[in-house]
Amino acid sequence: MKIKLATAFSGIGAIEQAFIRLGIKHDIVFACDNGEIMLKQSTEELKKEFKEGNITNPQTFIKTKYKETGKTNWMKKSYFANYKISESKWHDDIRFIDGNKYFGKVDLFVGGSPCQSFSSVGFQGGLEDARGTLFYEYARLIDEIKPKVFIYENVRAVTSHDGG
């Protein structure tokens, strides 16, 4: 039996690497990492821009944003260098994932949204920082996907910042 694994804020794929080292058979259902360029816009701003651009495919929208800025999603490059995954299983921005598409298809969902908004070594912008709101997207996906198990990792201050 293989574990059906999905990850958000996938980074270099720590859970995938752990599974490989432990010999745990798994299939990657999807992986996602926002990279850097999109994190400065709020979800509302980003989705408004997407809608106004009359673009129907979120991946095309995000790729266009990268092209316009001349930046590279190094997280994606690193992930693809380490794991056999197709473009169709990769998402460039958690805010555009339709979790309903994965309902009943994920055993384990793992993620840890950017911690800079809450960490004592970050700017501690909390929910005023667009990165600080991304954990709501992770929670939304848990609700839509209904994985058998989920693991959410972050810094301790995520539960006490902005009045808890």
Tab-separated table of N, CA and C in Angstrom:
chain	number	residue	atom	x	y	z
A	1	MET	N	0.839	-1.182	0.000
A	1	MET	CA	0.000	0.000	0.000
A	1	MET	C	0.886	1.247	0.000
A	2	LYS	N	0.497	2.228	-0.772
A	2	LYS	CA	1.220	3.494	-0.825
A	2	LYS	C	0.388	4.584	-0.161
A	3	ILE	N	1.056	5.459	0.559
A	3	ILE	CA	0.394	6.607	1.170
A	3	ILE	C	0.210	7.669	0.096
A	4	LYS	N	-0.982	8.201	0.004
A	4	LYS	CA	-1.270	9.297	-0.932
A	4	LYS	C	-0.977	10.602	-0.193
A	5	LEU	N	0.115	11.258	-0.610
A	5	LEU	CA	0.663	12.419	0.087
A	5	LEU	C	0.432	13.699	-0.703
A	6	ALA	N	0.010	14.735	-0.012
A	6	ALA	CA	-0.090	16.077	-0.596
A	6	ALA	C	0.618	17.034	0.348
A	7	THR	N	1.322	18.018	-0.237
A	7	THR	CA	2.013	18.985	0.597
A	7	THR	C	1.755	20.400	0.108
A	8	ALA	N	1.676	21.310	1.041
A	8	ALA	CA	1.581	22.742	0.744
A	8	ALA	C	2.769	23.396	1.435
A	9	PHE	N	3.257	24.497	0.867
A	9	PHE	CA	4.483	25.113	1.379
A	9	PHE	C	5.558	24.036	1.372
A	10	SER	N	5.650	23.347	0.243
A	10	SER	CA	6.435	22.120	0.116
A	10	SER	C	7.930	22.312	0.262
A	11	GLY	N	8.422	23.512	-0.056
A	11	GLY	CA	9.854	23.756	0.070
A	11	GLY	C	10.661	22.735	-0.697
A	12	ILE	N	11.655	22.160	-0.042
A	12	ILE	CA	12.486	21.163	-0.712
A	12	ILE	C	11.945	19.750	-0.521
A	13	GLY	N	10.787	19.630	0.123
A	13	GLY	CA	10.156	18.320	0.269
A	13	GLY	C	10.680	17.517	1.440
A	14	ALA	N	10.656	18.088	2.627
A	14	ALA	CA	11.190	17.404	3.810
A	14	ALA	C	10.438	16.117	4.130
A	15	ILE	N	9.112	16.149	4.056
A	15	ILE	CA	8.349	14.933	4.387
A	15	ILE	C	8.587	13.858	3.328
A	16	GLU	N	8.686	14.283	2.067
A	16	GLU	CA	8.957	13.325	1.002
A	16	GLU	C	10.321	12.665	1.228
A	17	GLN	N	11.319	13.466	1.615
A	17	GLN	CA	12.658	12.941	1.869
A	17	GLN	C	12.645	11.976	3.057
A	18	ALA	N	11.881	12.311	4.079
A	18	ALA	CA	11.760	11.415	5.235
A	18	ALA	C	11.143	10.081	4.813
A	19	PHE	N	10.104	10.133	3.991
A	19	PHE	CA	9.469	8.897	3.517
A	19	PHE	C	10.462	8.045	2.737
A	20	ILE	N	11.242	8.672	1.871
A	20	ILE	CA	12.240	7.948	1.076
A	20	ILE	C	13.262	7.291	1.997
A	21	ARG	N	13.771	8.059	2.941
A	21	ARG	CA	14.800	7.520	3.850
A	21	ARG	C	14.262	6.398	4.723
A	22	LEU	N	12.974	6.473	5.064
A	22	LEU	CA	12.365	5.439	5.896
A	22	LEU	C	11.804	4.272	5.082
A	23	GLY	N	11.866	4.399	3.760
A	23	GLY	CA	11.359	3.335	2.900
A	23	GLY	C	9.839	3.257	2.874
A	24	ILE	N	9.182	4.363	3.148
A	24	ILE	CA	7.715	4.389	3.142
A	24	ILE	C	7.232	4.682	1.726
A	25	LYS	N	6.488	3.758	1.166
A	25	LYS	CA	5.987	3.932	-0.194
A	25	LYS	C	4.897	4.993	-0.215
A	26	HIS	N	4.991	5.886	-1.208
A	26	HIS	CA	4.019	6.979	-1.288
A	26	HIS	C	3.910	7.470	-2.728
A	27	ASP	N	2.783	8.074	-3.004
A	27	ASP	CA	2.555	8.775	-4.262
A	27	ASP	C	2.268	10.224	-3.919
A	28	ILE	N	2.868	11.140	-4.679
A	28	ILE	CA	2.605	12.555	-4.464
A	28	ILE	C	1.349	12.942	-5.236
A	29	VAL	N	0.304	13.307	-4.519
A	29	VAL	CA	-0.953	13.728	-5.134
A	29	VAL	C	-0.776	15.134	-5.695
A	30	PHE	N	-0.224	16.029	-4.869
A	30	PHE	CA	0.157	17.362	-5.324
A	30	PHE	C	1.139	17.972	-4.356
A	31	ALA	N	1.869	18.956	-4.853
A	31	ALA	CA	2.781	19.747	-4.039
A	31	ALA	C	2.577	21.205	-4.426
A	32	CYS	N	2.944	22.097	-3.531
A	32	CYS	CA	2.718	23.524	-3.771
A	32	CYS	C	3.713	24.347	-2.971
A	33	ASP	N	4.253	25.354	-3.622
A	33	ASP	CA	5.034	26.346	-2.885
A	33	ASP	C	4.912	27.673	-3.598
A	34	ASN	N	4.569	28.702	-2.865
A	34	ASN	CA	4.322	30.011	-3.446
A	34	ASN	C	5.573	30.721	-3.935
A	35	GLY	N	6.749	30.249	-3.578
A	35	GLY	CA	7.932	31.001	-3.952
A	35	GLY	C	7.889	32.351	-3.253
A	36	GLU	N	8.375	33.389	-3.902
A	36	GLU	CA	8.441	34.688	-3.254
A	36	GLU	C	7.521	35.749	-3.831
A	37	ILE	N	7.384	35.798	-5.127
A	37	ILE	CA	6.822	37.002	-5.738
A	37	ILE	C	5.376	37.298	-5.385
A	38	MET	N	4.586	36.293	-5.103
A	38	MET	CA	3.166	36.522	-4.890
A	38	MET	C	2.821	36.877	-3.445
A	39	LEU	N	3.722	36.707	-2.538
A	39	LEU	CA	3.379	36.813	-1.128
A	39	LEU	C	3.115	38.227	-0.643
A	40	LYS	N	3.449	39.221	-1.422
A	40	LYS	CA	3.238	40.596	-0.976
A	40	LYS	C	1.824	41.081	-1.245
A	41	GLN	N	1.092	40.384	-2.109
A	41	GLN	CA	-0.282	40.765	-2.412
A	41	GLN	C	-1.231	39.965	-1.532
A	42	SER	N	-2.276	40.627	-1.061
A	42	SER	CA	-3.268	39.908	-0.284
A	42	SER	C	-4.031	38.976	-1.215
A	43	THR	N	-4.695	38.017	-0.636
A	43	THR	CA	-5.487	37.071	-1.427
A	43	THR	C	-6.525	37.818	-2.249
A	44	GLU	N	-7.173	38.802	-1.629
A	44	GLU	CA	-8.212	39.563	-2.337
A	44	GLU	C	-7.624	40.318	-3.528
A	45	GLU	N	-6.479	40.974	-3.330
A	45	GLU	CA	-5.832	41.716	-4.420
A	45	GLU	C	-5.444	40.781	-5.565
A	46	LEU	N	-4.887	39.654	-5.212
A	46	LEU	CA	-4.418	38.708	-6.216
A	46	LEU	C	-5.582	38.125	-7.014
A	47	LYS	N	-6.623	37.727	-6.319
A	47	LYS	CA	-7.772	37.137	-7.016
A	47	LYS	C	-8.509	38.177	-7.861
A	48	LYS	N	-8.526	39.428	-7.406
A	48	LYS	CA	-9.135	40.501	-8.196
A	48	LYS	C	-8.350	40.702	-9.486
A	49	GLU	N	-7.029	40.733	-9.385
A	49	GLU	CA	-6.178	40.887	-10.566
A	49	GLU	C	-6.374	39.717	-11.528
A	50	PHE	N	-6.489	38.526	-10.996
A	50	PHE	CA	-6.712	37.322	-11.803
A	50	PHE	C	-8.036	37.430	-12.562
A	51	LYS	N	-9.082	37.816	-11.834
A	51	LYS	CA	-10.421	37.927	-12.436
A	51	LYS	C	-10.463	39.017	-13.501
A	52	GLU	N	-9.856	40.161	-13.200
A	52	GLU	CA	-9.865	41.279	-14.149
A	52	GLU	C	-9.047	40.982	-15.405
A	53	GLY	N	-8.082	40.080	-15.273
A	53	GLY	CA	-7.249	39.710	-16.426
A	53	GLY	C	-7.923	38.718	-17.354
A	54	ASN	N	-9.132	38.279	-16.980
A	54	ASN	CA	-9.882	37.303	-17.771
A	54	ASN	C	-9.058	36.070	-18.116
A	55	ILE	N	-8.263	35.621	-17.173
A	55	ILE	CA	-7.461	34.416	-17.344
A	55	ILE	C	-8.199	33.283	-16.636
A	56	THR	N	-8.333	32.160	-17.301
A	56	THR	CA	-9.099	31.067	-16.713
A	56	THR	C	-8.229	30.053	-15.978
A	57	ASN	N	-6.930	30.052	-16.235
A	57	ASN	CA	-6.051	29.073	-15.619
A	57	ASN	C	-5.118	29.764	-14.617
A	58	PRO	N	-5.250	29.447	-13.328
A	58	PRO	CA	-4.393	30.079	-12.322
A	58	PRO	C	-2.905	29.845	-12.573
A	59	GLN	N	-2.536	28.660	-13.035
A	59	GLN	CA	-1.120	28.372	-13.279
A	59	GLN	C	-0.561	29.308	-14.352
A	60	THR	N	-1.353	29.581	-15.393
A	60	THR	CA	-0.930	30.506	-16.448
A	60	THR	C	-0.748	31.898	-15.860
A	61	PHE	N	-1.667	32.309	-15.008
A	61	PHE	CA	-1.602	33.614	-14.351
A	61	PHE	C	-0.311	33.749	-13.544
A	62	ILE	N	-0.002	32.742	-12.736
A	62	ILE	CA	1.181	32.789	-11.885
A	62	ILE	C	2.454	32.766	-12.742
A	63	LYS	N	2.479	31.933	-13.767
A	63	LYS	CA	3.647	31.886	-14.652
A	63	LYS	C	3.876	33.246	-15.321
A	64	THR	N	2.785	33.918	-15.687
A	64	THR	CA	2.885	35.252	-16.277
A	64	THR	C	3.477	36.231	-15.273
A	65	LYS	N	3.054	36.133	-14.013
A	65	LYS	CA	3.586	37.007	-12.967
A	65	LYS	C	5.098	36.805	-12.807
A	66	TYR	N	5.535	35.564	-12.815
A	66	TYR	CA	6.972	35.295	-12.715
A	66	TYR	C	7.705	35.876	-13.916
A	67	LYS	N	7.144	35.688	-15.101
A	67	LYS	CA	7.778	36.188	-16.321
A	67	LYS	C	7.882	37.715	-16.278
A	68	GLU	N	6.816	38.377	-15.842
A	68	GLU	CA	6.799	39.846	-15.765
A	68	GLU	C	7.863	40.379	-14.805
A	69	THR	N	8.086	39.664	-13.721
A	69	THR	CA	9.050	40.138	-12.725
A	69	THR	C	10.471	39.672	-13.015
A	70	GLY	N	10.605	38.691	-13.905
A	70	GLY	CA	11.921	38.150	-14.209
A	70	GLY	C	12.474	37.285	-13.088
A	71	LYS	N	11.621	36.901	-12.144
A	71	LYS	CA	12.064	36.080	-11.017
A	71	LYS	C	11.859	34.598	-11.313
A	72	THR	N	12.486	33.777	-10.499
A	72	THR	CA	12.390	32.330	-10.618
A	72	THR	C	11.833	31.776	-9.318
A	73	ASN	N	10.963	30.792	-9.416
A	73	ASN	CA	10.473	30.108	-8.223
A	73	ASN	C	11.502	29.024	-7.889
A	74	TRP	N	12.478	29.387	-7.066
A	74	TRP	CA	13.553	28.462	-6.729
A	74	TRP	C	13.050	27.252	-5.955
A	75	MET	N	11.986	27.430	-5.186
A	75	MET	CA	11.415	26.287	-4.461
A	75	MET	C	10.928	25.231	-5.450
A	76	LYS	N	10.250	25.675	-6.492
A	76	LYS	CA	9.745	24.745	-7.496
A	76	LYS	C	10.908	24.043	-8.194
A	77	LYS	N	11.913	24.799	-8.590
A	77	LYS	CA	13.070	24.211	-9.271
A	77	LYS	C	13.724	23.140	-8.383
A	78	SER	N	13.888	23.459	-7.124
A	78	SER	CA	14.498	22.519	-6.187
A	78	SER	C	13.640	21.274	-6.026
A	79	TYR	N	12.340	21.478	-5.872
A	79	TYR	CA	11.427	20.350	-5.682
A	79	TYR	C	11.460	19.426	-6.898
A	80	PHE	N	11.390	20.014	-8.090
A	80	PHE	CA	11.392	19.220	-9.321
A	80	PHE	C	12.723	18.496	-9.523
A	81	ALA	N	13.814	19.067	-9.021
A	81	ALA	CA	15.120	18.417	-9.131
A	81	ALA	C	15.210	17.193	-8.221
A	82	ASN	N	14.422	17.198	-7.143
A	82	ASN	CA	14.492	16.119	-6.162
A	82	ASN	C	13.426	15.042	-6.303
A	83	TYR	N	12.292	15.366	-6.922
A	83	TYR	CA	11.174	14.416	-6.953
A	83	TYR	C	10.579	14.320	-8.347
A	84	LYS	N	10.125	13.128	-8.668
A	84	LYS	CA	9.474	12.920	-9.963
A	84	LYS	C	8.026	13.366	-9.815
A	85	ILE	N	7.745	14.504	-10.384
A	85	ILE	CA	6.403	15.077	-10.296
A	85	ILE	C	6.114	15.794	-11.612
A	86	SER	N	4.894	15.700	-12.051
A	86	SER	CA	4.515	16.373	-13.295
A	86	SER	C	4.011	17.777	-12.984
A	87	GLU	N	4.031	18.625	-13.983
A	87	GLU	CA	3.504	20.000	-13.834
A	87	GLU	C	2.062	19.977	-13.334
A	88	SER	N	1.297	18.987	-13.764
A	88	SER	CA	-0.115	18.924	-13.381
A	88	SER	C	-0.309	18.668	-11.886
A	89	LYS	N	0.723	18.178	-11.213
A	89	LYS	CA	0.630	17.921	-9.773
A	89	LYS	C	1.266	19.025	-8.945
A	90	TRP	N	1.718	20.079	-9.596
A	90	TRP	CA	2.360	21.197	-8.905
A	90	TRP	C	1.459	22.421	-8.941
A	91	HIS	N	1.384	23.140	-7.832
A	91	HIS	CA	0.640	24.401	-7.755
A	91	HIS	C	1.602	25.494	-7.305
A	92	ASP	N	1.592	26.619	-8.017
A	92	ASP	CA	2.488	27.725	-7.702
A	92	ASP	C	1.961	28.643	-6.617
A	93	ASP	N	0.695	28.525	-6.263
A	93	ASP	CA	0.134	29.413	-5.240
A	93	ASP	C	-1.029	28.704	-4.548
A	94	ILE	N	-0.905	28.538	-3.256
A	94	ILE	CA	-1.915	27.817	-2.471
A	94	ILE	C	-3.297	28.457	-2.588
A	95	ARG	N	-3.328	29.765	-2.830
A	95	ARG	CA	-4.610	30.476	-2.861
A	95	ARG	C	-5.459	30.104	-4.066
A	96	PHE	N	-4.878	29.434	-5.038
A	96	PHE	CA	-5.617	29.051	-6.243
A	96	PHE	C	-5.892	27.551	-6.329
A	97	ILE	N	-5.597	26.802	-5.279
A	97	ILE	CA	-5.865	25.364	-5.303
A	97	ILE	C	-7.335	25.127	-4.961
A	98	ASP	N	-8.000	24.352	-5.784
A	98	ASP	CA	-9.362	23.916	-5.500
A	98	ASP	C	-9.269	22.566	-4.802
A	99	GLY	N	-9.362	22.580	-3.490
A	99	GLY	CA	-9.231	21.357	-2.716
A	99	GLY	C	-10.304	20.335	-3.006
A	100	ASN	N	-11.465	20.772	-3.469
A	100	ASN	CA	-12.550	19.841	-3.771
A	100	ASN	C	-12.126	18.829	-4.832
A	101	LYS	N	-11.215	19.227	-5.680
A	101	LYS	CA	-10.687	18.360	-6.735
A	101	LYS	C	-9.938	17.159	-6.136
A	102	TYR	N	-9.465	17.328	-4.891
A	102	TYR	CA	-8.692	16.272	-4.242
A	102	TYR	C	-9.463	15.570	-3.121
A	103	PHE	N	-10.735	15.851	-3.020
A	103	PHE	CA	-11.561	15.248	-1.967
A	103	PHE	C	-11.458	13.720	-2.024
A	104	GLY	N	-11.099	13.123	-0.893
A	104	GLY	CA	-11.008	11.669	-0.803
A	104	GLY	C	-9.788	11.059	-1.482
A	105	LYS	N	-8.877	11.893	-1.971
A	105	LYS	CA	-7.703	11.387	-2.702
A	105	LYS	C	-6.399	11.545	-1.935
A	106	VAL	N	-6.465	12.035	-0.685
A	106	VAL	CA	-5.254	12.321	0.090
A	106	VAL	C	-5.324	11.609	1.436
A	107	ASP	N	-4.278	10.825	1.722
A	107	ASP	CA	-4.177	10.195	3.037
A	107	ASP	C	-3.547	11.149	4.044
A	108	LEU	N	-2.442	11.786	3.637
A	108	LEU	CA	-1.694	12.663	4.530
A	108	LEU	C	-1.448	13.994	3.840
A	109	PHE	N	-1.843	15.072	4.496
A	109	PHE	CA	-1.646	16.432	3.989
A	109	PHE	C	-0.717	17.146	4.960
A	110	VAL	N	0.439	17.603	4.470
A	110	VAL	CA	1.462	18.205	5.319
A	110	VAL	C	1.769	19.612	4.833
A	111	GLY	N	1.932	20.538	5.774
A	111	GLY	CA	2.326	21.894	5.394
A	111	GLY	C	2.656	22.742	6.595
A	112	GLY	N	3.321	23.826	6.305
A	112	GLY	CA	3.660	24.805	7.336
A	112	GLY	C	3.820	26.152	6.656
A	113	SER	N	2.829	27.011	6.815
A	113	SER	CA	2.839	28.304	6.118
A	113	SER	C	4.020	29.160	6.570
A	114	PRO	N	4.361	30.199	5.783
A	114	PRO	CA	5.520	31.031	6.122
A	114	PRO	C	5.443	31.536	7.561
A	115	CYS	N	6.551	31.410	8.256
A	115	CYS	CA	6.568	31.759	9.679
A	115	CYS	C	7.071	33.174	9.956
A	116	GLN	N	7.580	33.870	8.922
A	116	GLN	CA	8.181	35.183	9.149
A	116	GLN	C	7.220	36.170	9.820
A	117	SER	N	5.936	36.009	9.569
A	117	SER	CA	4.943	36.926	10.128
A	117	SER	C	4.774	36.772	11.634
A	118	PHE	N	5.216	35.645	12.165
A	118	PHE	CA	5.001	35.351	13.581
A	118	PHE	C	6.292	35.112	14.350
A	119	SER	N	7.343	34.758	13.658
A	119	SER	CA	8.600	34.375	14.292
A	119	SER	C	9.281	35.559	14.977
A	120	SER	N	9.949	35.263	16.082
A	120	SER	CA	10.685	36.313	16.789
A	120	SER	C	11.885	36.795	15.974
A	121	VAL	N	12.322	36.047	14.979
A	121	VAL	CA	13.411	36.496	14.121
A	121	VAL	C	12.895	37.147	12.837
A	122	GLY	N	11.577	37.208	12.687
A	122	GLY	CA	10.975	37.868	11.532
A	122	GLY	C	10.492	39.258	11.900
A	123	PHE	N	9.705	39.865	11.012
A	123	PHE	CA	9.197	41.211	11.271
A	123	PHE	C	7.939	41.207	12.127
A	124	GLN	N	7.380	40.060	12.393
A	124	GLN	CA	6.201	39.872	13.231
A	124	GLN	C	5.029	40.746	12.790
A	125	GLY	N	4.782	40.755	11.488
A	125	GLY	CA	3.663	41.518	10.939
A	125	GLY	C	2.324	40.845	11.185
A	126	GLY	N	2.350	39.598	11.630
A	126	GLY	CA	1.113	38.872	11.927
A	126	GLY	C	0.165	38.845	10.750
A	127	LEU	N	-1.082	39.116	11.025
A	127	LEU	CA	-2.105	39.069	9.981
A	127	LEU	C	-2.091	40.297	9.084
A	128	GLU	N	-1.255	41.281	9.417
A	128	GLU	CA	-1.086	42.456	8.552
A	128	GLU	C	-0.143	42.144	7.390
A	129	ASP	N	0.596	41.061	7.501
A	129	ASP	CA	1.521	40.593	6.475
A	129	ASP	C	0.779	39.531	5.666
A	130	ALA	N	0.748	39.664	4.343
A	130	ALA	CA	0.020	38.704	3.497
A	130	ALA	C	0.469	37.271	3.771
A	131	ARG	N	1.744	37.082	4.087
A	131	ARG	CA	2.235	35.728	4.383
A	131	ARG	C	1.555	35.166	5.626
A	132	GLY	N	1.213	36.036	6.563
A	132	GLY	CA	0.594	35.599	7.809
A	132	GLY	C	-0.812	35.058	7.631
A	133	THR	N	-1.443	35.369	6.528
A	133	THR	CA	-2.813	34.900	6.302
A	133	THR	C	-2.868	33.564	5.563
A	134	LEU	N	-1.725	33.066	5.110
A	134	LEU	CA	-1.735	31.849	4.303
A	134	LEU	C	-2.129	30.599	5.077
A	135	PHE	N	-2.022	30.623	6.405
A	135	PHE	CA	-2.466	29.447	7.150
A	135	PHE	C	-3.974	29.256	7.011
A	136	TYR	N	-4.722	30.337	6.747
A	136	TYR	CA	-6.163	30.199	6.484
A	136	TYR	C	-6.392	29.369	5.222
A	137	GLU	N	-5.508	29.521	4.244
A	137	GLU	CA	-5.618	28.736	3.013
A	137	GLU	C	-5.362	27.257	3.291
A	138	TYR	N	-4.401	26.987	4.163
A	138	TYR	CA	-4.130	25.602	4.545
A	138	TYR	C	-5.364	25.011	5.240
A	139	ALA	N	-5.955	25.765	6.148
A	139	ALA	CA	-7.156	25.302	6.846
A	139	ALA	C	-8.308	25.078	5.864
A	140	ARG	N	-8.440	25.971	4.885
A	140	ARG	CA	-9.482	25.813	3.853
A	140	ARG	C	-9.280	24.500	3.106
A	141	LEU	N	-8.046	24.215	2.755
A	141	LEU	CA	-7.765	22.985	2.019
A	141	LEU	C	-8.043	21.735	2.850
A	142	ILE	N	-7.760	21.786	4.133
A	142	ILE	CA	-8.104	20.652	5.004
A	142	ILE	C	-9.601	20.400	4.931
A	143	ASP	N	-10.369	21.466	5.003
A	143	ASP	CA	-11.824	21.350	4.962
A	143	ASP	C	-12.308	20.800	3.616
A	144	GLU	N	-11.708	21.243	2.529
A	144	GLU	CA	-12.139	20.801	1.204
A	144	GLU	C	-11.646	19.395	0.858
A	145	ILE	N	-10.409	19.085	1.195
A	145	ILE	CA	-9.816	17.797	0.833
A	145	ILE	C	-10.282	16.682	1.764
A	146	LYS	N	-10.424	17.005	3.029
A	146	LYS	CA	-10.757	16.025	4.061
A	146	LYS	C	-9.757	14.859	4.063
A	147	PRO	N	-8.464	15.191	4.250
A	147	PRO	CA	-7.466	14.113	4.284
A	147	PRO	C	-7.692	13.224	5.495
A	148	LYS	N	-7.169	12.007	5.447
A	148	LYS	CA	-7.285	11.124	6.610
A	148	LYS	C	-6.529	11.709	7.795
A	149	VAL	N	-5.354	12.314	7.511
A	149	VAL	CA	-4.511	12.913	8.548
A	149	VAL	C	-3.882	14.175	7.962
A	150	PHE	N	-3.712	15.196	8.796
A	150	PHE	CA	-2.954	16.363	8.365
A	150	PHE	C	-1.963	16.742	9.453
A	151	ILE	N	-0.857	17.337	9.015
A	151	ILE	CA	0.157	17.843	9.929
A	151	ILE	C	0.415	19.293	9.542
A	152	TYR	N	0.265	20.196	10.515
A	152	TYR	CA	0.566	21.605	10.289
A	152	TYR	C	1.722	21.977	11.205
A	153	GLU	N	2.780	22.539	10.631
A	153	GLU	CA	3.979	22.894	11.385
A	153	GLU	C	4.202	24.388	11.283
A	154	ASN	N	4.554	25.009	12.401
A	154	ASN	CA	4.892	26.419	12.388
A	154	ASN	C	5.577	26.787	13.698
A	155	VAL	N	5.891	28.064	13.862
A	155	VAL	CA	6.533	28.544	15.086
A	155	VAL	C	5.493	28.707	16.198
A	156	ARG	N	5.954	28.687	17.434
A	156	ARG	CA	5.051	28.758	18.573
A	156	ARG	C	4.171	30.008	18.580
A	157	ALA	N	4.725	31.136	18.139
A	157	ALA	CA	4.001	32.415	18.204
A	157	ALA	C	2.791	32.475	17.272
A	158	VAL	N	2.634	31.522	16.374
A	158	VAL	CA	1.473	31.546	15.488
A	158	VAL	C	0.166	31.446	16.298
A	159	THR	N	0.228	30.842	17.466
A	159	THR	CA	-0.986	30.699	18.292
A	159	THR	C	-1.191	31.860	19.258
A	160	SER	N	-0.194	32.724	19.419
A	160	SER	CA	-0.341	33.820	20.370
A	160	SER	C	-0.305	35.211	19.736
A	161	HIS	N	0.156	35.307	18.504
A	161	HIS	CA	0.237	36.608	17.828
A	161	HIS	C	-1.162	37.132	17.514
A	162	ASP	N	-1.297	38.417	17.345
A	162	ASP	CA	-2.585	39.048	17.028
A	162	ASP	C	-3.658	38.661	18.043
A	163	GLY	N	-3.283	38.543	19.302
A	163	GLY	CA	-4.242	38.238	20.365
A	163	GLY	C	-4.665	36.777	20.390
A	164	GLY	N	-3.908	35.923	19.734
A	164	GLY	CA	-4.183	34.484	19.752
A	164	GLY	C	-5.227	34.102	18.749
